[in-house]
Amino acid sequence: MCEINAGPGAEPLHWRLITSHEIATVDDAWRIVEWYKQRWIIEQFFRVLKTQGLKLEDSQIGTADRLLKLVTIAAKAAVITIQLLQARDGGQQPIRVAFNDNEINALAALNRQLEARSKRLKNPHPPDSLTWAAWIIGRLGGWDGYPSSKPPGPIIFKNGLEYFLAVAAGWSLRDMCMP
């Protein structure tokens, strides 16, 4: 595969995908390309887990059992972050794949607050979609919310999710204390 728009004076890049799978047809080749395209999602997942995200490699945990528990918790947060990233790009997942009822209620309250700051700035997505939650969590992570701005990336979503989970924990406590 060759780069189409390399720019003036630049030599086009030429990509070759090497595989151990048998390629007998063009469809076989495109299937391998589709598999390889998933690699970017994996890279983003590890980016969220590691240096630019949750900094899992900086952990001072000394036992395998405790490290496994930490990795499990971090992996759940990283998966939700990637789900939000995919929802941002038009994924059609329902909100309940990532959030429970209490968290959805907290998201609704946060959405009302975020929308109230500007008459022009409204969450354009249906409230039962993960895309709706991605808009809110992106805003909490520092994204301005305007369609003309650069869309939020995985680190913005990671930051927004951390903030949101703290708010949701407080929301849950509020509900426990109410008669």
mmCIF file of C-alpha atoms in Angstrom:
data_model
loop_
_atom_site.group_PDB
_atom_site.id
_atom_site.type_symbol
_atom_site.label_atom_id
_atom_site.label_comp_id
_atom_site.label_asym_id
_atom_site.label_seq_id
_atom_site.Cartn_x
_atom_site.Cartn_y
_atom_site.Cartn_z
ATOM 1 C CA MET A 1 0.000 0.000 0.000
ATOM 2 C CA CYS A 2 1.433 3.396 -0.951
ATOM 3 C CA GLU A 3 0.722 6.775 0.592
ATOM 4 C CA ILE A 4 -1.480 8.839 -1.737
ATOM 5 C CA ASN A 5 -0.865 12.439 -0.566
ATOM 6 C CA ALA A 6 2.736 12.490 0.607
ATOM 7 C CA GLY A 7 3.071 16.242 0.193
ATOM 8 C CA PRO A 8 5.404 18.272 -1.989
ATOM 9 C CA GLY A 9 8.989 17.031 -1.997
ATOM 10 C CA ALA A 10 8.213 14.022 0.215
ATOM 11 C CA GLU A 11 8.652 10.469 -0.945
ATOM 12 C CA PRO A 12 5.416 8.482 -0.461
ATOM 13 C CA LEU A 13 5.543 5.844 2.258
ATOM 14 C CA HIS A 14 5.133 2.249 1.153
ATOM 15 C CA TRP A 15 3.621 -0.132 3.701
ATOM 16 C CA ARG A 16 3.997 -3.886 3.642
ATOM 17 C CA LEU A 17 2.099 -6.071 6.034
ATOM 18 C CA ILE A 18 3.847 -9.358 6.735
ATOM 19 C CA THR A 19 1.755 -12.193 8.098
ATOM 20 C CA SER A 20 2.101 -15.857 8.919
ATOM 21 C CA HIS A 21 -1.468 -16.475 7.705
ATOM 22 C CA GLU A 22 -2.063 -17.964 4.293
ATOM 23 C CA ILE A 23 -3.309 -15.432 1.751
ATOM 24 C CA ALA A 24 -5.069 -17.156 -1.161
ATOM 25 C CA THR A 25 -7.475 -14.403 -2.209
ATOM 26 C CA VAL A 26 -7.857 -10.645 -2.102
ATOM 27 C CA ASP A 27 -10.538 -11.144 0.563
ATOM 28 C CA ASP A 28 -7.985 -13.018 2.685
ATOM 29 C CA ALA A 29 -5.588 -10.079 2.365
ATOM 30 C CA TRP A 30 -8.235 -7.541 3.368
ATOM 31 C CA ARG A 31 -9.215 -9.692 6.364
ATOM 32 C CA ILE A 32 -5.591 -9.530 7.582
ATOM 33 C CA VAL A 33 -5.582 -5.757 7.053
ATOM 34 C CA GLU A 34 -8.775 -5.474 9.147
ATOM 35 C CA TRP A 35 -7.167 -7.532 11.897
ATOM 36 C CA TYR A 36 -4.095 -5.336 11.828
ATOM 37 C CA LYS A 37 -6.204 -2.164 12.052
ATOM 38 C CA GLN A 38 -7.355 -3.383 15.467
ATOM 39 C CA ARG A 39 -3.749 -2.987 16.625
ATOM 40 C CA TRP A 40 -4.338 0.759 17.085
ATOM 41 C CA ILE A 41 -7.069 0.063 19.643
ATOM 42 C CA ILE A 42 -4.655 -2.191 21.519
ATOM 43 C CA GLU A 43 -1.985 0.538 21.433
ATOM 44 C CA GLN A 44 -4.480 3.060 22.827
ATOM 45 C CA PHE A 45 -5.477 0.620 25.579
ATOM 46 C CA PHE A 46 -1.854 0.250 26.691
ATOM 47 C CA ARG A 47 -1.305 4.017 26.403
ATOM 48 C CA VAL A 48 -4.153 4.548 28.874
ATOM 49 C CA LEU A 49 -2.754 1.877 31.215
ATOM 50 C CA LYS A 50 0.823 3.102 31.118
ATOM 51 C CA THR A 51 2.889 6.299 31.081
ATOM 52 C CA GLN A 52 0.411 8.771 29.608
ATOM 53 C CA GLY A 53 -2.571 7.411 31.491
ATOM 54 C CA LEU A 54 -2.930 5.421 34.682
ATOM 55 C CA LYS A 55 0.853 4.971 35.119
ATOM 56 C CA LEU A 56 0.475 1.321 36.018
ATOM 57 C CA GLU A 57 4.205 0.689 35.574
ATOM 58 C CA ASP A 58 4.933 3.158 38.419
ATOM 59 C CA SER A 59 3.114 0.975 40.931
ATOM 60 C CA GLN A 60 5.043 0.158 44.103
ATOM 61 C CA ILE A 61 2.963 -2.950 44.827
ATOM 62 C CA GLY A 62 5.171 -5.826 45.880
ATOM 63 C CA THR A 63 2.978 -8.934 45.690
ATOM 64 C CA ALA A 64 1.589 -10.650 42.617
ATOM 65 C CA ASP A 65 -1.886 -10.957 44.169
ATOM 66 C CA ARG A 66 -2.157 -7.225 44.833
ATOM 67 C CA LEU A 67 -0.661 -6.335 41.463
ATOM 68 C CA LEU A 68 -3.230 -8.547 39.743
ATOM 69 C CA LYS A 69 -6.028 -6.710 41.578
ATOM 70 C CA LEU A 70 -4.576 -3.342 40.550
ATOM 71 C CA VAL A 71 -4.233 -4.435 36.919
ATOM 72 C CA THR A 72 -7.844 -5.675 36.950
ATOM 73 C CA ILE A 73 -9.151 -2.329 38.205
ATOM 74 C CA ALA A 74 -6.936 -0.369 35.818
ATOM 75 C CA ALA A 75 -7.919 -2.564 32.863
ATOM 76 C CA LYS A 76 -11.610 -1.896 33.553
ATOM 77 C CA ALA A 77 -10.954 1.864 33.556
ATOM 78 C CA ALA A 78 -8.874 1.561 30.380
ATOM 79 C CA VAL A 79 -11.585 -0.455 28.615
ATOM 80 C CA ILE A 80 -14.243 2.133 29.510
ATOM 81 C CA THR A 81 -11.893 4.859 28.268
ATOM 82 C CA ILE A 82 -11.488 3.062 24.929
ATOM 83 C CA GLN A 83 -15.262 2.489 24.731
ATOM 84 C CA LEU A 84 -15.762 6.247 25.185
ATOM 85 C CA LEU A 85 -13.184 6.908 22.498
ATOM 86 C CA GLN A 86 -14.982 4.590 20.098
ATOM 87 C CA ALA A 87 -18.356 6.113 21.006
ATOM 88 C CA ARG A 88 -16.941 9.554 20.201
ATOM 89 C CA ASP A 89 -16.330 8.286 16.686
ATOM 90 C CA GLY A 90 -19.939 7.236 16.219
ATOM 91 C CA GLY A 91 -20.092 3.886 17.968
ATOM 92 C CA GLN A 92 -23.650 2.754 18.680
ATOM 93 C CA GLN A 93 -23.208 1.079 22.062
ATOM 94 C CA PRO A 94 -25.869 1.591 24.721
ATOM 95 C CA ILE A 95 -24.814 3.532 27.804
ATOM 96 C CA ARG A 96 -25.359 0.501 30.050
ATOM 97 C CA VAL A 97 -22.321 -1.324 28.624
ATOM 98 C CA ALA A 98 -20.171 0.972 30.771
ATOM 99 C CA PHE A 99 -22.359 2.636 33.414
ATOM 100 C CA ASN A 100 -24.911 1.549 36.013
ATOM 101 C CA ASP A 101 -28.141 3.357 36.957
ATOM 102 C CA ASN A 102 -26.521 5.471 39.670
ATOM 103 C CA GLU A 103 -23.747 6.566 37.301
ATOM 104 C CA ILE A 104 -26.271 7.368 34.557
ATOM 105 C CA ASN A 105 -28.183 9.573 36.998
ATOM 106 C CA ALA A 106 -24.960 11.356 37.924
ATOM 107 C CA LEU A 107 -24.175 11.810 34.207
ATOM 108 C CA ALA A 108 -27.629 13.345 33.654
ATOM 109 C CA ALA A 109 -27.055 15.858 36.456
ATOM 110 C CA LEU A 110 -23.610 16.725 35.120
ATOM 111 C CA ASN A 111 -25.013 17.069 31.602
ATOM 112 C CA ARG A 112 -27.603 19.602 32.823
ATOM 113 C CA GLN A 113 -24.837 21.580 34.517
ATOM 114 C CA LEU A 114 -22.523 21.489 31.492
ATOM 115 C CA GLU A 115 -25.267 22.475 29.061
ATOM 116 C CA ALA A 116 -26.398 25.364 31.307
ATOM 117 C CA ARG A 117 -23.059 27.127 30.855
ATOM 118 C CA SER A 118 -23.807 27.959 27.214
ATOM 119 C CA LYS A 119 -27.002 28.169 25.200
ATOM 120 C CA ARG A 120 -25.073 27.120 22.076
ATOM 121 C CA LEU A 121 -23.443 24.130 23.713
ATOM 122 C CA LYS A 122 -25.807 21.171 23.999
ATOM 123 C CA ASN A 123 -25.098 17.463 24.103
ATOM 124 C CA PRO A 124 -26.361 16.362 20.683
ATOM 125 C CA HIS A 125 -26.572 12.637 21.461
ATOM 126 C CA PRO A 126 -29.459 10.497 22.779
ATOM 127 C CA PRO A 127 -29.248 9.959 26.562
ATOM 128 C CA ASP A 128 -29.369 6.170 26.268
ATOM 129 C CA SER A 129 -26.163 6.070 24.201
ATOM 130 C CA LEU A 130 -22.545 5.759 25.197
ATOM 131 C CA THR A 131 -21.899 8.660 22.803
ATOM 132 C CA TRP A 132 -23.964 10.896 25.126
ATOM 133 C CA ALA A 133 -21.785 9.830 28.075
ATOM 134 C CA ALA A 134 -18.625 10.359 25.997
ATOM 135 C CA TRP A 135 -19.652 13.978 25.329
ATOM 136 C CA ILE A 136 -20.086 14.606 29.074
ATOM 137 C CA ILE A 137 -16.924 12.808 30.170
ATOM 138 C CA GLY A 138 -14.914 14.503 27.439
ATOM 139 C CA ARG A 139 -16.106 17.854 28.788
ATOM 140 C CA LEU A 140 -15.131 16.833 32.333
ATOM 141 C CA GLY A 141 -11.674 15.912 31.037
ATOM 142 C CA GLY A 142 -11.074 19.369 29.556
ATOM 143 C CA TRP A 143 -12.606 19.217 26.045
ATOM 144 C CA ASP A 144 -14.565 22.365 25.157
ATOM 145 C CA GLY A 145 -17.426 20.443 23.530
ATOM 146 C CA TYR A 146 -17.665 22.449 20.335
ATOM 147 C CA PRO A 147 -17.974 20.415 17.123
ATOM 148 C CA SER A 148 -15.332 22.605 15.484
ATOM 149 C CA SER A 149 -12.692 21.721 18.096
ATOM 150 C CA LYS A 150 -10.370 18.725 18.013
ATOM 151 C CA PRO A 151 -12.245 15.711 19.430
ATOM 152 C CA PRO A 152 -11.205 14.429 22.853
ATOM 153 C CA GLY A 153 -8.544 11.730 22.880
ATOM 154 C CA PRO A 154 -7.899 8.853 25.247
ATOM 155 C CA ILE A 155 -6.072 10.933 27.853
ATOM 156 C CA ILE A 156 -8.876 13.541 27.954
ATOM 157 C CA PHE A 157 -11.335 10.669 28.423
ATOM 158 C CA LYS A 158 -9.138 9.094 31.109
ATOM 159 C CA ASN A 159 -8.983 12.404 33.005
ATOM 160 C CA GLY A 160 -12.713 12.983 32.590
ATOM 161 C CA LEU A 161 -13.508 9.436 33.703
ATOM 162 C CA GLU A 162 -11.407 9.826 36.862
ATOM 163 C CA TYR A 163 -13.239 13.053 37.700
ATOM 164 C CA PHE A 164 -16.596 11.503 36.863
ATOM 165 C CA LEU A 165 -16.037 8.393 38.997
ATOM 166 C CA ALA A 166 -15.275 10.612 42.007
ATOM 167 C CA VAL A 167 -18.476 12.573 41.369
ATOM 168 C CA ALA A 168 -20.468 9.351 40.921
ATOM 169 C CA ALA A 169 -19.121 8.009 44.230
ATOM 170 C CA GLY A 170 -20.306 11.207 45.920
ATOM 171 C CA TRP A 171 -23.647 10.932 44.136
ATOM 172 C CA SER A 172 -24.008 7.389 45.481
ATOM 173 C CA LEU A 173 -23.260 8.557 49.027
ATOM 174 C CA ARG A 174 -25.832 11.325 48.665
ATOM 175 C CA ASP A 175 -28.469 8.747 47.746
ATOM 176 C CA MET A 176 -27.522 6.596 50.734
ATOM 177 C CA CYS A 177 -27.972 9.526 53.145
ATOM 178 C CA MET A 178 -31.312 10.707 51.746
ATOM 179 C CA PRO A 179 -34.401 9.426 53.628
#
